[in-house]
Coordinates of C-alpha atoms in Angstrom, one line a residue:
Chain A
M247 CA 19.8 20.8 -11.2
Q248 CA 16.4 19.3 -11.7
R249 CA 14.7 17.8 -8.7
R250 CA 14.6 14.5 -10.5
K251 CA 18.3 14.1 -10.7
F252 CA 19.0 15.7 -7.4
L253 CA 16.7 13.6 -5.4
R254 CA 17.8 10.4 -7.0
N255 CA 21.5 11.2 -6.9
S256 CA 21.5 12.5 -3.4
L257 CA 19.5 9.6 -2.0
A258 CA 21.7 7.1 -3.7
V259 CA 24.8 8.8 -2.3
G260 CA 23.2 9.0 1.1
I261 CA 22.4 5.3 1.2
S262 CA 25.8 4.4 -0.2
A263 CA 27.5 6.4 2.5
A264 CA 25.4 4.8 5.2
F265 CA 26.1 1.3 4.1
G266 CA 29.5 1.7 2.5
T267 CA 28.2 0.2 -0.7
T268 CA 26.6 1.2 -3.9
L269 CA 23.0 0.4 -4.8
S270 CA 23.5 -0.9 -8.2
G271 CA 20.3 -2.0 -9.8
C272 CA 18.4 -0.4 -6.9
G273 CA 15.9 1.5 -8.9
P274 CA 12.5 2.6 -7.8
P275 CA 10.1 -0.4 -7.5
S276 CA 7.1 -1.0 -9.7
T277 CA 4.0 0.3 -7.9
E278 CA 1.5 -0.9 -10.4
P279 CA -1.6 -2.2 -8.6
Q280 CA -2.8 -5.8 -9.2
S281 CA -5.7 -5.7 -11.6
P282 CA -9.0 -6.4 -9.7
V283 CA -10.4 -8.5 -12.5
S284 CA -9.1 -10.9 -15.0
Y285 CA -9.5 -10.1 -18.7
R286 CA -8.5 -11.8 -21.9
A287 CA -9.0 -10.5 -25.4
G288 CA -12.5 -11.3 -26.6
E289 CA -14.1 -11.5 -23.2
P290 CA -16.7 -8.9 -22.1
L291 CA -14.9 -5.7 -21.3
P292 CA -14.7 -4.8 -17.6
W293 CA -14.6 -1.3 -16.2
I294 CA -11.7 -0.5 -13.8
N295 CA -11.0 2.8 -12.1
W296 CA -7.7 4.7 -12.2
A297 CA -6.5 3.3 -8.9
G298 CA -7.4 -0.3 -9.7
N299 CA -9.5 -0.8 -6.6
Q300 CA -13.0 -0.6 -8.2
S301 CA -14.3 -2.6 -11.1
C302 CA -17.5 -4.0 -12.7
T303 CA -18.6 -5.7 -15.9
P304 CA -21.7 -3.8 -17.1
S305 CA -24.1 -5.7 -19.3
S306 CA -24.9 -2.5 -21.1
R307 CA -22.4 0.3 -21.9
V308 CA -23.7 3.4 -23.5
S309 CA -21.8 6.5 -24.7
P310 CA -24.4 9.2 -25.7
R311 CA -23.3 11.9 -28.1
S312 CA -26.2 14.3 -27.4
E313 CA -28.7 15.2 -24.6
D314 CA -31.4 13.2 -26.4
E315 CA -29.2 10.1 -26.4
L316 CA -28.4 10.7 -22.8
I317 CA -32.0 10.9 -21.8
S318 CA -32.9 7.9 -23.9
A319 CA -30.1 5.9 -22.2
L320 CA -31.3 6.9 -18.7
K321 CA -34.9 6.1 -19.6
S322 CA -34.2 2.7 -21.1
A323 CA -31.9 1.5 -18.3
K324 CA -33.5 -1.6 -16.8
S325 CA -31.8 -1.8 -13.5
V326 CA -28.9 0.1 -11.7
V327 CA -27.6 2.8 -14.0
R328 CA -24.4 4.8 -13.2
A329 CA -22.4 7.5 -15.0
V330 CA -18.6 7.5 -15.5
G331 CA -16.3 10.2 -16.7
A332 CA -12.5 9.6 -16.4
G333 CA -13.0 7.0 -13.6
H334 CA -10.6 8.8 -11.2
S335 CA -12.7 8.2 -8.1
F336 CA -11.3 5.9 -5.5
S337 CA -14.7 5.1 -3.8
G338 CA -17.3 2.9 -5.4
V339 CA -19.3 5.6 -7.0
V340 CA -19.2 4.1 -10.5
P341 CA -19.5 0.3 -10.5
T342 CA -22.7 -1.3 -11.8
N343 CA -23.1 -4.6 -13.6
D344 CA -26.2 -3.3 -15.4
T345 CA -26.0 0.0 -17.3
L346 CA -22.9 2.2 -17.4
I347 CA -23.2 5.5 -19.2
S348 CA -19.9 7.1 -20.2
T349 CA -19.8 10.8 -20.8
D350 CA -16.7 10.7 -22.9
L351 CA -18.5 12.0 -26.0
L352 CA -20.3 14.8 -24.3
S353 CA -17.3 17.1 -24.5
G354 CA -16.7 20.7 -25.5
L355 CA -17.8 24.3 -25.1
V356 CA -21.5 25.0 -25.5
R357 CA -21.6 28.8 -25.1
H358 CA -19.8 31.6 -23.2
D359 CA -20.8 35.0 -21.9
P360 CA -17.9 37.5 -21.9
E361 CA -19.8 40.0 -19.8
K362 CA -20.7 37.7 -17.0
M363 CA -17.5 35.7 -17.4
Q364 CA -19.4 32.5 -17.6
A365 CA -18.9 29.5 -19.8
T366 CA -21.1 26.4 -20.3
L367 CA -19.3 23.1 -21.0
L368 CA -20.7 19.7 -21.7
A369 CA -20.4 17.6 -18.6
G370 CA -18.0 15.0 -20.0
T371 CA -15.4 17.6 -20.9
R372 CA -12.1 16.6 -19.3
M373 CA -10.5 19.1 -17.1
H374 CA -7.3 19.0 -19.2
D375 CA -9.4 20.2 -22.1
M376 CA -11.3 22.7 -20.0
G377 CA -8.3 25.0 -19.4
P378 CA -7.4 25.6 -23.1
I379 CA -11.1 25.8 -24.1
L380 CA -11.8 28.6 -21.5
H381 CA -8.4 30.3 -22.3
A382 CA -9.5 30.5 -25.9
V383 CA -12.5 32.7 -24.9
G384 CA -10.5 34.7 -22.4
Q385 CA -11.7 32.9 -19.3
A386 CA -10.3 30.7 -16.5
V387 CA -11.7 29.0 -13.4
P388 CA -10.4 30.8 -10.4
N389 CA -9.0 27.6 -8.9
M390 CA -8.3 24.1 -10.1
P391 CA -7.2 20.7 -8.6
D392 CA -3.6 19.6 -8.8
M393 CA -4.4 17.1 -11.5
D394 CA -6.7 17.6 -14.5
Y395 CA -7.7 14.1 -15.6
P396 CA -11.3 14.0 -14.3
A397 CA -14.4 15.0 -16.3
I398 CA -16.0 18.2 -15.1
G399 CA -19.2 16.4 -14.4
G400 CA -17.5 13.9 -12.1
A401 CA -15.5 16.7 -10.4
I402 CA -18.7 18.6 -9.6
A403 CA -20.6 15.5 -8.5
N404 CA -17.9 14.7 -5.9
S405 CA -17.0 18.3 -4.9
V406 CA -13.4 18.0 -6.2
H407 CA -11.3 20.8 -4.8
A408 CA -7.9 22.4 -4.7
T409 CA -6.3 24.7 -2.0
G410 CA -6.7 28.3 -1.0
N411 CA -8.3 30.0 1.9
S412 CA -10.4 32.3 -0.4
F413 CA -11.4 29.6 -2.9
G414 CA -14.2 27.1 -2.7
S415 CA -14.4 23.7 -4.4
M416 CA -15.1 23.2 -8.1
S417 CA -18.7 22.8 -7.2
S418 CA -18.8 26.3 -5.8
Y419 CA -18.1 27.8 -9.3
V420 CA -21.1 26.2 -10.8
S421 CA -23.8 28.8 -11.6
G422 CA -26.1 26.4 -13.4
F423 CA -26.5 23.0 -15.0
K424 CA -28.8 20.8 -17.0
L425 CA -29.8 17.6 -15.3
A426 CA -31.1 14.6 -17.3
T427 CA -33.4 12.6 -15.1
L428 CA -34.7 9.1 -15.1
A429 CA -38.2 10.4 -15.9
G430 CA -36.8 11.6 -19.3
E431 CA -36.7 15.3 -18.4
L432 CA -33.9 17.8 -18.9
L433 CA -34.1 20.2 -16.0
E434 CA -32.4 23.6 -16.0
C435 CA -31.1 24.2 -12.5
T436 CA -29.8 27.5 -11.1
A437 CA -30.2 29.4 -7.8
E438 CA -33.4 30.8 -9.2
K439 CA -34.8 28.0 -11.3
N440 CA -35.3 24.6 -9.6
P441 CA -33.2 25.9 -6.6
E442 CA -33.6 22.7 -4.6
F443 CA -32.2 20.6 -7.4
F444 CA -29.4 23.2 -7.8
H445 CA -28.4 23.0 -4.1
A446 CA -28.6 19.2 -4.1
G447 CA -27.1 18.7 -7.6
R448 CA -23.8 20.6 -7.1
T449 CA -22.5 17.7 -5.0
S450 CA -24.8 14.8 -5.7
I451 CA -22.5 11.8 -6.1
G452 CA -24.5 11.1 -9.2
A453 CA -27.6 10.2 -7.2
L454 CA -30.1 12.6 -8.9
G455 CA -29.5 12.0 -12.6
I456 CA -26.7 12.9 -15.0
M457 CA -25.6 16.4 -15.8
S458 CA -25.4 17.1 -19.5
E459 CA -23.9 20.6 -19.3
I460 CA -22.5 22.8 -16.6
T461 CA -22.1 26.6 -16.5
L462 CA -19.1 27.9 -14.6
Q463 CA -18.5 31.3 -13.1
N464 CA -15.0 32.1 -14.2
Q465 CA -12.7 35.1 -14.3
A466 CA -10.5 36.6 -16.9
S467 CA -7.5 34.4 -17.9
F468 CA -4.5 34.8 -15.6
N469 CA -1.0 33.6 -15.0
L470 CA 0.4 32.0 -11.9
T471 CA 3.8 31.3 -10.4
E472 CA 4.2 28.3 -8.1
V473 CA 7.2 28.0 -5.8
N474 CA 8.1 24.6 -4.3
K475 CA 10.4 24.3 -1.3
V476 CA 11.6 21.8 1.2
E477 CA 11.0 23.0 4.8
K478 CA 10.8 21.7 8.3
L479 CA 7.3 20.4 9.0
G480 CA 7.2 21.9 12.5
D481 CA 8.1 25.3 11.2
V482 CA 5.4 25.2 8.6
L483 CA 2.7 24.1 11.0
D484 CA 3.7 26.8 13.5
D485 CA 3.3 29.4 10.8
I486 CA 0.5 27.9 8.8
E487 CA -2.1 30.7 9.3
A488 CA 0.4 33.4 8.1
R489 CA 1.4 31.4 5.1
C490 CA -2.1 30.8 4.0
K491 CA -2.9 34.5 4.3
A492 CA 0.3 35.5 2.5
H493 CA -0.3 33.4 -0.6
R494 CA -3.2 33.0 -3.1
H495 CA -2.8 29.2 -2.7
F496 CA -0.7 27.3 -0.1
E497 CA -0.4 23.6 0.6
F498 CA 2.2 21.2 1.9
F499 CA 3.1 17.5 1.8
P500 CA 4.2 16.0 5.1
I501 CA 6.6 13.0 4.5
P502 CA 6.0 10.1 6.9
Y503 CA 9.0 9.3 9.2
A504 CA 10.7 12.5 8.1
S505 CA 11.0 15.9 9.7
N506 CA 10.9 17.8 6.4
C507 CA 7.9 18.5 4.2
L508 CA 7.4 19.9 0.8
T509 CA 5.6 23.3 0.5
V510 CA 3.8 24.8 -2.5
A511 CA 3.0 28.5 -2.6
T512 CA 1.2 29.8 -5.6
D513 CA 0.5 33.4 -6.5
I514 CA -0.4 35.6 -9.4
A515 CA 2.7 35.7 -11.7
Q516 CA 4.8 38.8 -11.7
P517 CA 6.7 40.3 -14.7
G518 CA 10.0 38.5 -14.9
D519 CA 8.9 35.2 -13.3
V520 CA 10.6 32.3 -14.9
S521 CA 10.4 28.5 -14.4
V522 CA 13.3 27.0 -12.6
G523 CA 13.9 23.2 -12.4
G524 CA 11.4 20.5 -12.9
D525 CA 9.6 17.8 -11.1
D526 CA 9.7 14.0 -11.4
P527 CA 6.4 12.2 -11.7
K528 CA 8.1 9.1 -10.3
A529 CA 10.1 10.7 -7.4
V530 CA 7.8 9.2 -4.8
N531 CA 9.1 5.8 -5.8
T532 CA 12.5 6.9 -4.8
L533 CA 11.3 7.8 -1.3
R534 CA 9.9 4.3 -1.0
T535 CA 13.2 2.7 -2.3
V536 CA 15.2 4.6 0.3
F537 CA 12.8 3.8 3.1
D538 CA 12.8 0.1 2.2
A539 CA 16.6 0.1 2.1
V540 CA 17.1 1.6 5.5
S541 CA 14.0 1.2 7.7
W542 CA 14.8 -2.4 8.6
V543 CA 18.0 -1.4 10.5
P544 CA 17.3 -2.2 14.2
L545 CA 16.6 0.8 16.4
V546 CA 17.9 3.5 14.1
G547 CA 16.2 2.7 10.7
E548 CA 13.7 5.5 10.8
E549 CA 16.2 7.9 12.2
L550 CA 18.6 7.0 9.4
Y551 CA 15.8 7.5 6.8
D552 CA 15.1 11.0 8.2
K553 CA 18.8 11.9 8.3
I554 CA 19.4 10.7 4.7
L555 CA 16.3 12.5 3.5
S556 CA 17.2 15.7 5.4
T557 CA 20.7 15.6 3.9
A558 CA 19.5 14.9 0.5
L559 CA 16.8 17.6 0.5
A560 CA 18.7 20.3 2.4
G561 CA 20.5 21.7 -0.6
D562 CA 17.6 21.3 -3.0
A563 CA 16.9 24.6 -4.6
E564 CA 13.4 26.0 -5.1
T565 CA 11.5 24.6 -8.0
I566 CA 9.5 27.3 -9.8
R567 CA 6.7 26.9 -12.3
T568 CA 5.1 29.8 -14.1
G569 CA 2.6 30.2 -16.8
S570 CA -1.2 30.2 -17.6
S571 CA -3.2 29.1 -14.6
F572 CA -4.5 26.0 -16.3
Q573 CA -0.9 24.9 -17.0
V574 CA 0.4 25.6 -13.5
F575 CA -2.4 24.2 -11.4
P576 CA -2.3 20.6 -12.7
H577 CA 0.5 18.1 -12.6
V578 CA 1.4 14.7 -14.2
R579 CA 0.4 11.6 -12.2
V580 CA 1.9 8.3 -13.4
V581 CA 2.5 6.6 -10.0
R582 CA -0.8 5.0 -9.1
F583 CA -1.9 5.0 -5.5
R584 CA -5.0 4.7 -3.2
E585 CA -6.2 7.7 -1.3
M586 CA -8.3 8.5 1.8
E587 CA -9.2 12.1 2.4
Y588 CA -11.2 13.8 5.1
T589 CA -12.0 17.5 5.5
V590 CA -11.9 18.7 9.1
P591 CA -13.0 22.1 10.4
A592 CA -10.1 24.4 9.4
E593 CA -9.1 25.2 12.9
F594 CA -8.5 21.5 13.6
G595 CA -6.1 21.0 10.7
P596 CA -2.7 21.3 12.4
A597 CA -3.7 19.1 15.4
C598 CA -5.2 16.5 13.1
V599 CA -2.2 16.2 10.8
R600 CA 0.2 16.2 13.8
E601 CA -1.7 13.3 15.3
I602 CA -1.7 11.4 12.0
M603 CA 2.0 11.8 11.6
S604 CA 2.8 10.7 15.1
T605 CA 0.4 7.7 14.7
I606 CA 2.2 6.5 11.5
K607 CA 5.5 6.6 13.4
D608 CA 4.3 5.3 16.7
K609 CA 2.4 2.4 15.2
N610 CA 5.1 1.8 12.5
L611 CA 2.5 2.0 9.7
P612 CA 3.9 1.0 6.3
I613 CA 3.2 4.4 4.7
T614 CA 6.0 6.3 3.0
F615 CA 3.9 8.2 0.4
P616 CA 3.6 11.9 1.3
L617 CA 0.3 13.2 2.8
E618 CA -1.3 16.3 1.4
Y619 CA -2.7 19.2 3.4
R620 CA -5.0 21.9 1.9
Y621 CA -7.5 24.6 2.9
V622 CA -10.9 25.2 1.1
K623 CA -13.4 28.0 1.7
A624 CA -16.9 27.3 3.1
D625 CA -19.9 27.0 0.8
D626 CA -23.6 26.5 1.0
I627 CA -23.9 23.3 -1.1
W628 CA -26.0 20.7 0.8
L629 CA -23.6 17.7 0.7
S630 CA -20.3 19.5 0.1
M631 CA -17.6 18.6 2.5
F632 CA -17.2 22.4 3.0
E633 CA -20.9 23.1 3.7
G634 CA -21.1 25.8 6.4
Q635 CA -17.5 25.7 7.4
D636 CA -14.0 26.5 6.1
G637 CA -12.3 23.2 5.7
C638 CA -8.8 21.7 6.0
S639 CA -8.5 18.7 3.7
I640 CA -5.9 16.1 4.7
S641 CA -5.2 13.2 2.3
V642 CA -3.4 9.9 3.1
H643 CA -2.0 7.8 0.3
Q644 CA -0.7 4.3 -0.2
F645 CA 1.2 3.0 -3.2
G646 CA -1.1 1.1 -5.6
D647 CA 0.6 -2.3 -5.1
L648 CA 0.5 -2.2 -1.3
D649 CA -2.2 -3.0 1.2
Y650 CA -4.0 0.2 2.1
K651 CA -6.9 -1.1 4.2
T652 CA -4.8 -1.9 7.3
P653 CA -3.0 1.5 7.6
F654 CA -6.0 3.5 6.6
A655 CA -8.1 1.7 9.3
E656 CA -5.5 2.9 11.9
I657 CA -5.7 6.5 10.6
E658 CA -9.4 7.0 9.8
P659 CA -10.6 7.2 13.4
I660 CA -8.3 10.2 13.9
F661 CA -10.4 12.1 11.3
W662 CA -13.6 11.1 13.1
K663 CA -12.2 12.5 16.3
Y664 CA -11.8 15.9 14.6
A665 CA -15.4 15.8 13.0
G666 CA -14.0 15.1 9.6
R667 CA -16.2 14.7 6.5
P668 CA -14.9 12.2 4.0
H669 CA -14.3 13.1 0.4
W670 CA -17.1 11.5 -1.6
G671 CA -14.8 10.2 -4.3
K672 CA -12.1 8.8 -2.0
I673 CA -11.8 5.9 0.3
H674 CA -13.7 5.9 3.6
T675 CA -15.8 3.5 5.6
L676 CA -18.7 5.6 6.8
D677 CA -22.3 4.5 6.4
A678 CA -25.5 6.6 6.0
K679 CA -26.1 6.9 9.7
R680 CA -22.7 8.3 10.5
L681 CA -22.7 10.5 7.4
A682 CA -26.1 12.0 8.3
A683 CA -24.6 13.2 11.6
L684 CA -21.9 15.1 9.7
Y685 CA -24.5 17.0 7.6
P686 CA -27.2 18.0 10.1
R687 CA -28.5 20.9 8.1
H688 CA -29.3 19.4 4.7
W689 CA -29.0 15.6 4.8
Q690 CA -32.8 15.2 4.9
D691 CA -33.3 17.9 2.3
F692 CA -31.0 16.1 -0.1
H693 CA -32.8 12.8 0.3
R694 CA -36.1 14.4 -0.2
V695 CA -34.9 15.6 -3.6
R696 CA -33.2 12.3 -4.3
N697 CA -36.5 10.4 -3.7
E698 CA -38.3 12.8 -5.9
L699 CA -36.0 12.3 -8.8
D700 CA -35.2 8.6 -8.3
P701 CA -38.1 7.0 -6.4
R702 CA -37.1 3.5 -7.4
G703 CA -33.5 3.8 -6.5
K704 CA -32.2 3.0 -10.0
L705 CA -29.1 5.2 -9.5
M706 CA -28.2 3.5 -6.3
N707 CA -25.4 1.0 -6.7
D708 CA -24.0 -0.9 -3.7
H709 CA -21.8 2.0 -2.6
L710 CA -24.5 4.6 -2.7
K711 CA -26.9 2.3 -0.8
E712 CA -24.2 2.1 1.9
I713 CA -23.6 5.8 2.1
F714 CA -27.2 6.9 1.6
G715 CA -29.1 4.0 3.1
S716 CA -31.2 1.7 0.9
Chain B
M66 CA 1.2 16.0 -5.8
L67 CA 4.4 17.9 -5.6
L68 CA 6.7 14.9 -6.1
I69 CA 4.8 13.8 -9.1
R70 CA 4.8 17.1 -10.9
K71 CA 6.2 18.5 -14.0
M72 CA 5.5 21.4 -16.1
S73 CA 3.0 20.3 -18.8
R74 CA 2.7 21.8 -22.2
R75 CA 0.5 19.0 -23.3
S76 CA -2.5 21.2 -24.1
K77 CA -0.7 23.0 -26.8
A78 CA 0.9 19.7 -27.9
N79 CA -2.4 18.0 -28.1
S80 CA -3.9 20.7 -30.3
Y81 CA -1.0 20.6 -32.7
L82 CA -0.9 16.8 -32.6
L83 CA -4.7 16.5 -33.2
Y84 CA -4.2 18.7 -36.3
V85 CA -1.4 16.5 -37.5
L86 CA -3.4 13.4 -36.7
M87 CA -6.4 14.5 -38.7
L88 CA -4.1 15.0 -41.7
V89 CA -2.5 11.6 -41.1
G90 CA -6.0 10.1 -40.7
C91 CA -7.1 11.6 -44.0
L92 CA -4.0 10.4 -45.8
S93 CA -4.4 6.9 -44.3
F94 CA -8.0 6.6 -45.4
S95 CA -6.9 7.2 -49.0
S96 CA -3.7 5.2 -48.9
G97 CA -4.8 2.3 -46.7
L98 CA -1.4 2.2 -45.1
L99 CA -2.4 2.9 -41.5
A100 CA -5.3 1.9 -39.3
Q101 CA -8.5 3.8 -40.1
I102 CA -10.0 5.8 -37.4
D103 CA -13.5 7.3 -37.5
E104 CA -14.7 10.6 -36.1
R105 CA -15.9 9.1 -32.8
Q106 CA -12.7 7.2 -32.3
M107 CA -10.8 10.4 -33.0
M108 CA -12.7 12.1 -30.2
L109 CA -11.9 9.2 -27.9
L110 CA -8.3 9.5 -28.9
A111 CA -8.2 13.2 -28.2
N112 CA -10.0 13.0 -24.9
N113 CA -8.1 10.1 -23.5
C114 CA -5.0 8.7 -25.3
L115 CA -3.3 11.9 -26.3
Q116 CA -3.1 13.3 -22.8
C117 CA -0.2 10.9 -22.2
H118 CA 0.8 9.5 -25.6
A119 CA 1.4 13.1 -26.9
S120 CA 3.2 14.3 -23.7
A121 CA 6.8 13.4 -23.2
E122 CA 6.6 14.3 -19.5
T123 CA 4.4 11.3 -18.8
G124 CA 7.0 8.8 -20.0
A125 CA 4.4 7.1 -22.2
P126 CA 5.5 5.9 -25.6
L127 CA 4.7 8.7 -27.9
I128 CA 2.5 8.4 -31.0
G129 CA 4.7 8.3 -34.1
N130 CA 7.8 7.0 -32.2
A131 CA 8.2 3.9 -34.4
E132 CA 11.2 2.6 -32.5
K133 CA 9.4 2.6 -29.2
W134 CA 6.3 0.9 -30.6
R135 CA 8.3 -1.8 -32.4
S136 CA 9.1 -3.7 -29.2
I137 CA 5.6 -3.2 -27.9
S138 CA 3.9 -4.3 -31.1
A139 CA 6.0 -7.5 -31.0
K140 CA 3.9 -8.6 -28.0
G141 CA 0.9 -9.0 -30.3
E142 CA -2.3 -7.0 -30.4
D143 CA -4.2 -9.2 -28.0
K144 CA -1.5 -8.8 -25.3
I145 CA -1.4 -5.0 -25.9
L146 CA -5.2 -4.9 -25.6
E147 CA -5.1 -6.8 -22.3
N148 CA -2.4 -4.5 -21.0
V149 CA -4.6 -1.5 -22.0
V150 CA -7.6 -2.9 -20.2
H151 CA -5.7 -3.8 -17.0
G152 CA -3.4 -0.7 -17.2
I153 CA 0.4 -1.1 -17.3
G154 CA 3.1 1.0 -15.7
G155 CA 1.9 4.5 -15.4
M156 CA -1.0 3.8 -17.8
P157 CA -4.3 3.5 -16.0
P158 CA -6.9 0.8 -16.7
L159 CA -8.7 1.4 -20.1
G160 CA -6.4 4.3 -20.7
Y161 CA -9.1 6.5 -19.1
C162 CA -11.5 5.5 -21.9
S163 CA -14.7 4.2 -20.4
A164 CA -16.5 4.6 -23.6
C165 CA -14.1 2.5 -25.7
S166 CA -15.3 -0.9 -26.9
E167 CA -12.8 -3.7 -27.7
D168 CA -13.0 -2.7 -31.4
D169 CA -12.3 1.0 -30.4
F170 CA -9.3 -0.1 -28.4
R171 CA -7.9 -2.3 -31.3
V172 CA -8.3 0.6 -33.8
L173 CA -6.7 3.1 -31.4
I174 CA -3.8 0.7 -30.6
R175 CA -3.1 0.3 -34.3
F176 CA -3.4 4.0 -34.9
I177 CA -1.1 5.1 -32.1
A178 CA 1.4 2.4 -32.8
G179 CA 1.4 3.1 -36.5
L180 CA 0.2 -0.3 -37.4
P181 CA -1.8 -1.2 -40.5
D182 CA -5.5 -1.9 -40.4
Q183 CA -6.6 -5.5 -40.0
K184 CA -9.7 -7.0 -41.5
G185 CA -12.0 -8.9 -39.2
H186 CA -11.7 -6.5 -36.2

């Protein structure tokens, strides 16, 4: 039985049994966020991000189709200029009411090198196009995030990552890039050529210029098999080190107020592997429906929720997905949410997530959306969340139509306690002073490069002024 | 996210659909029956719209599904445009397309919904 049907049927049965009634018409709620700006046809077009928590109305929107047009757009920008790809960031890295440069039309393969297993893509190439493009030349990135909507340029600028003890972030696979600057130059940056720009530019939050093309260090195309299971959270945490060693990729999704979690183990596909079952892009809404239906019950509401969930999920068979890596790594996202993510030193991961889970329960925080727990290998990129240390990335989510600020404010200090570094593209409240303390080795190096390339601060919008200091 | 996952074959579907769309586009140019779409808009369509409107897994109304689009089209083009800009249901604001102008959106809406071209926009 598909997870979609099983989850919905089981939970409906569970609730009905608990209350001796049926939940006719009790479908998953709409989780669509309120639009942050008004718009009527014919009015100036606003820009709004995926999560609907960032917006702006640029006076100038430019969509260059070539490097020359990109340079011209940057040079002619009169005030604050920012770049945008797919607009998937939750933090305010994009908004500007002056010049917004979209990289949509800078898309496609530039060249590839079969001997070095490298490929150069235009920076606006969406990751959902990147997989098939690389596959066509016999290549694949060694690791990819669990969704493929972002543009490759945005993913690199914000150090987007996946999971796997032996795998770094997307930025760590960059072997070179071309950077269009405000001065009208097109700089080639590699570890040998303009090395400081290279080290700063692989995670720059778009503060140095705009990348026009990016060269990725890939490997030969490969197939993966992903196995999804429902397991006890305590068991998984007790065994986390062994599981991470046993699998090419391992992650899990703790469910607030529940003793179960969902685990995902991904390995190189073996002959005979077949896909079994399917997943439901809207299943998280069902969790919320059930929680809303039972959590109000005095004294036992949360216990009841866990019991229903445990009963419903106990017989759920494994879900298996197998195929080309670029088809197995990403997944469909149609339920919009807001996300805060911090990366703590890998050894602190279990303690940190345990404290978050107990805090949600103890403080009765209104979060039912599953958390996400992943590991990422250390790198040497100046402002990467993984610079100098293996990291454990823990994400907290809230449905798009619910208040996220209050519960996130309760949880964020837990990340600080474990020396967490916030994801640049996700929600956090740290300012330049506090961020500088988290990057003692290269914070000043980065800003020296930033001042050299953008002496007048034209790439600094309000959010960047907050995180970098004006 | 595990709970919002499903096996996606959209890459293959997109390639195939893009091929079909180019044929349809060529035919529509000559027949004048469907909205005309230029090369730039075709690229915007492929990079943004098709990742959902050519993938049954996402639940988005599929391009070419006349029955689905009939009720949506009844809302009127201005209302559809406003829904696209704000996002609606699982569709994100602007349908991911930061490069799209109002005119681009109107052309893409007509093209995906199978509506005829309109003068004046």
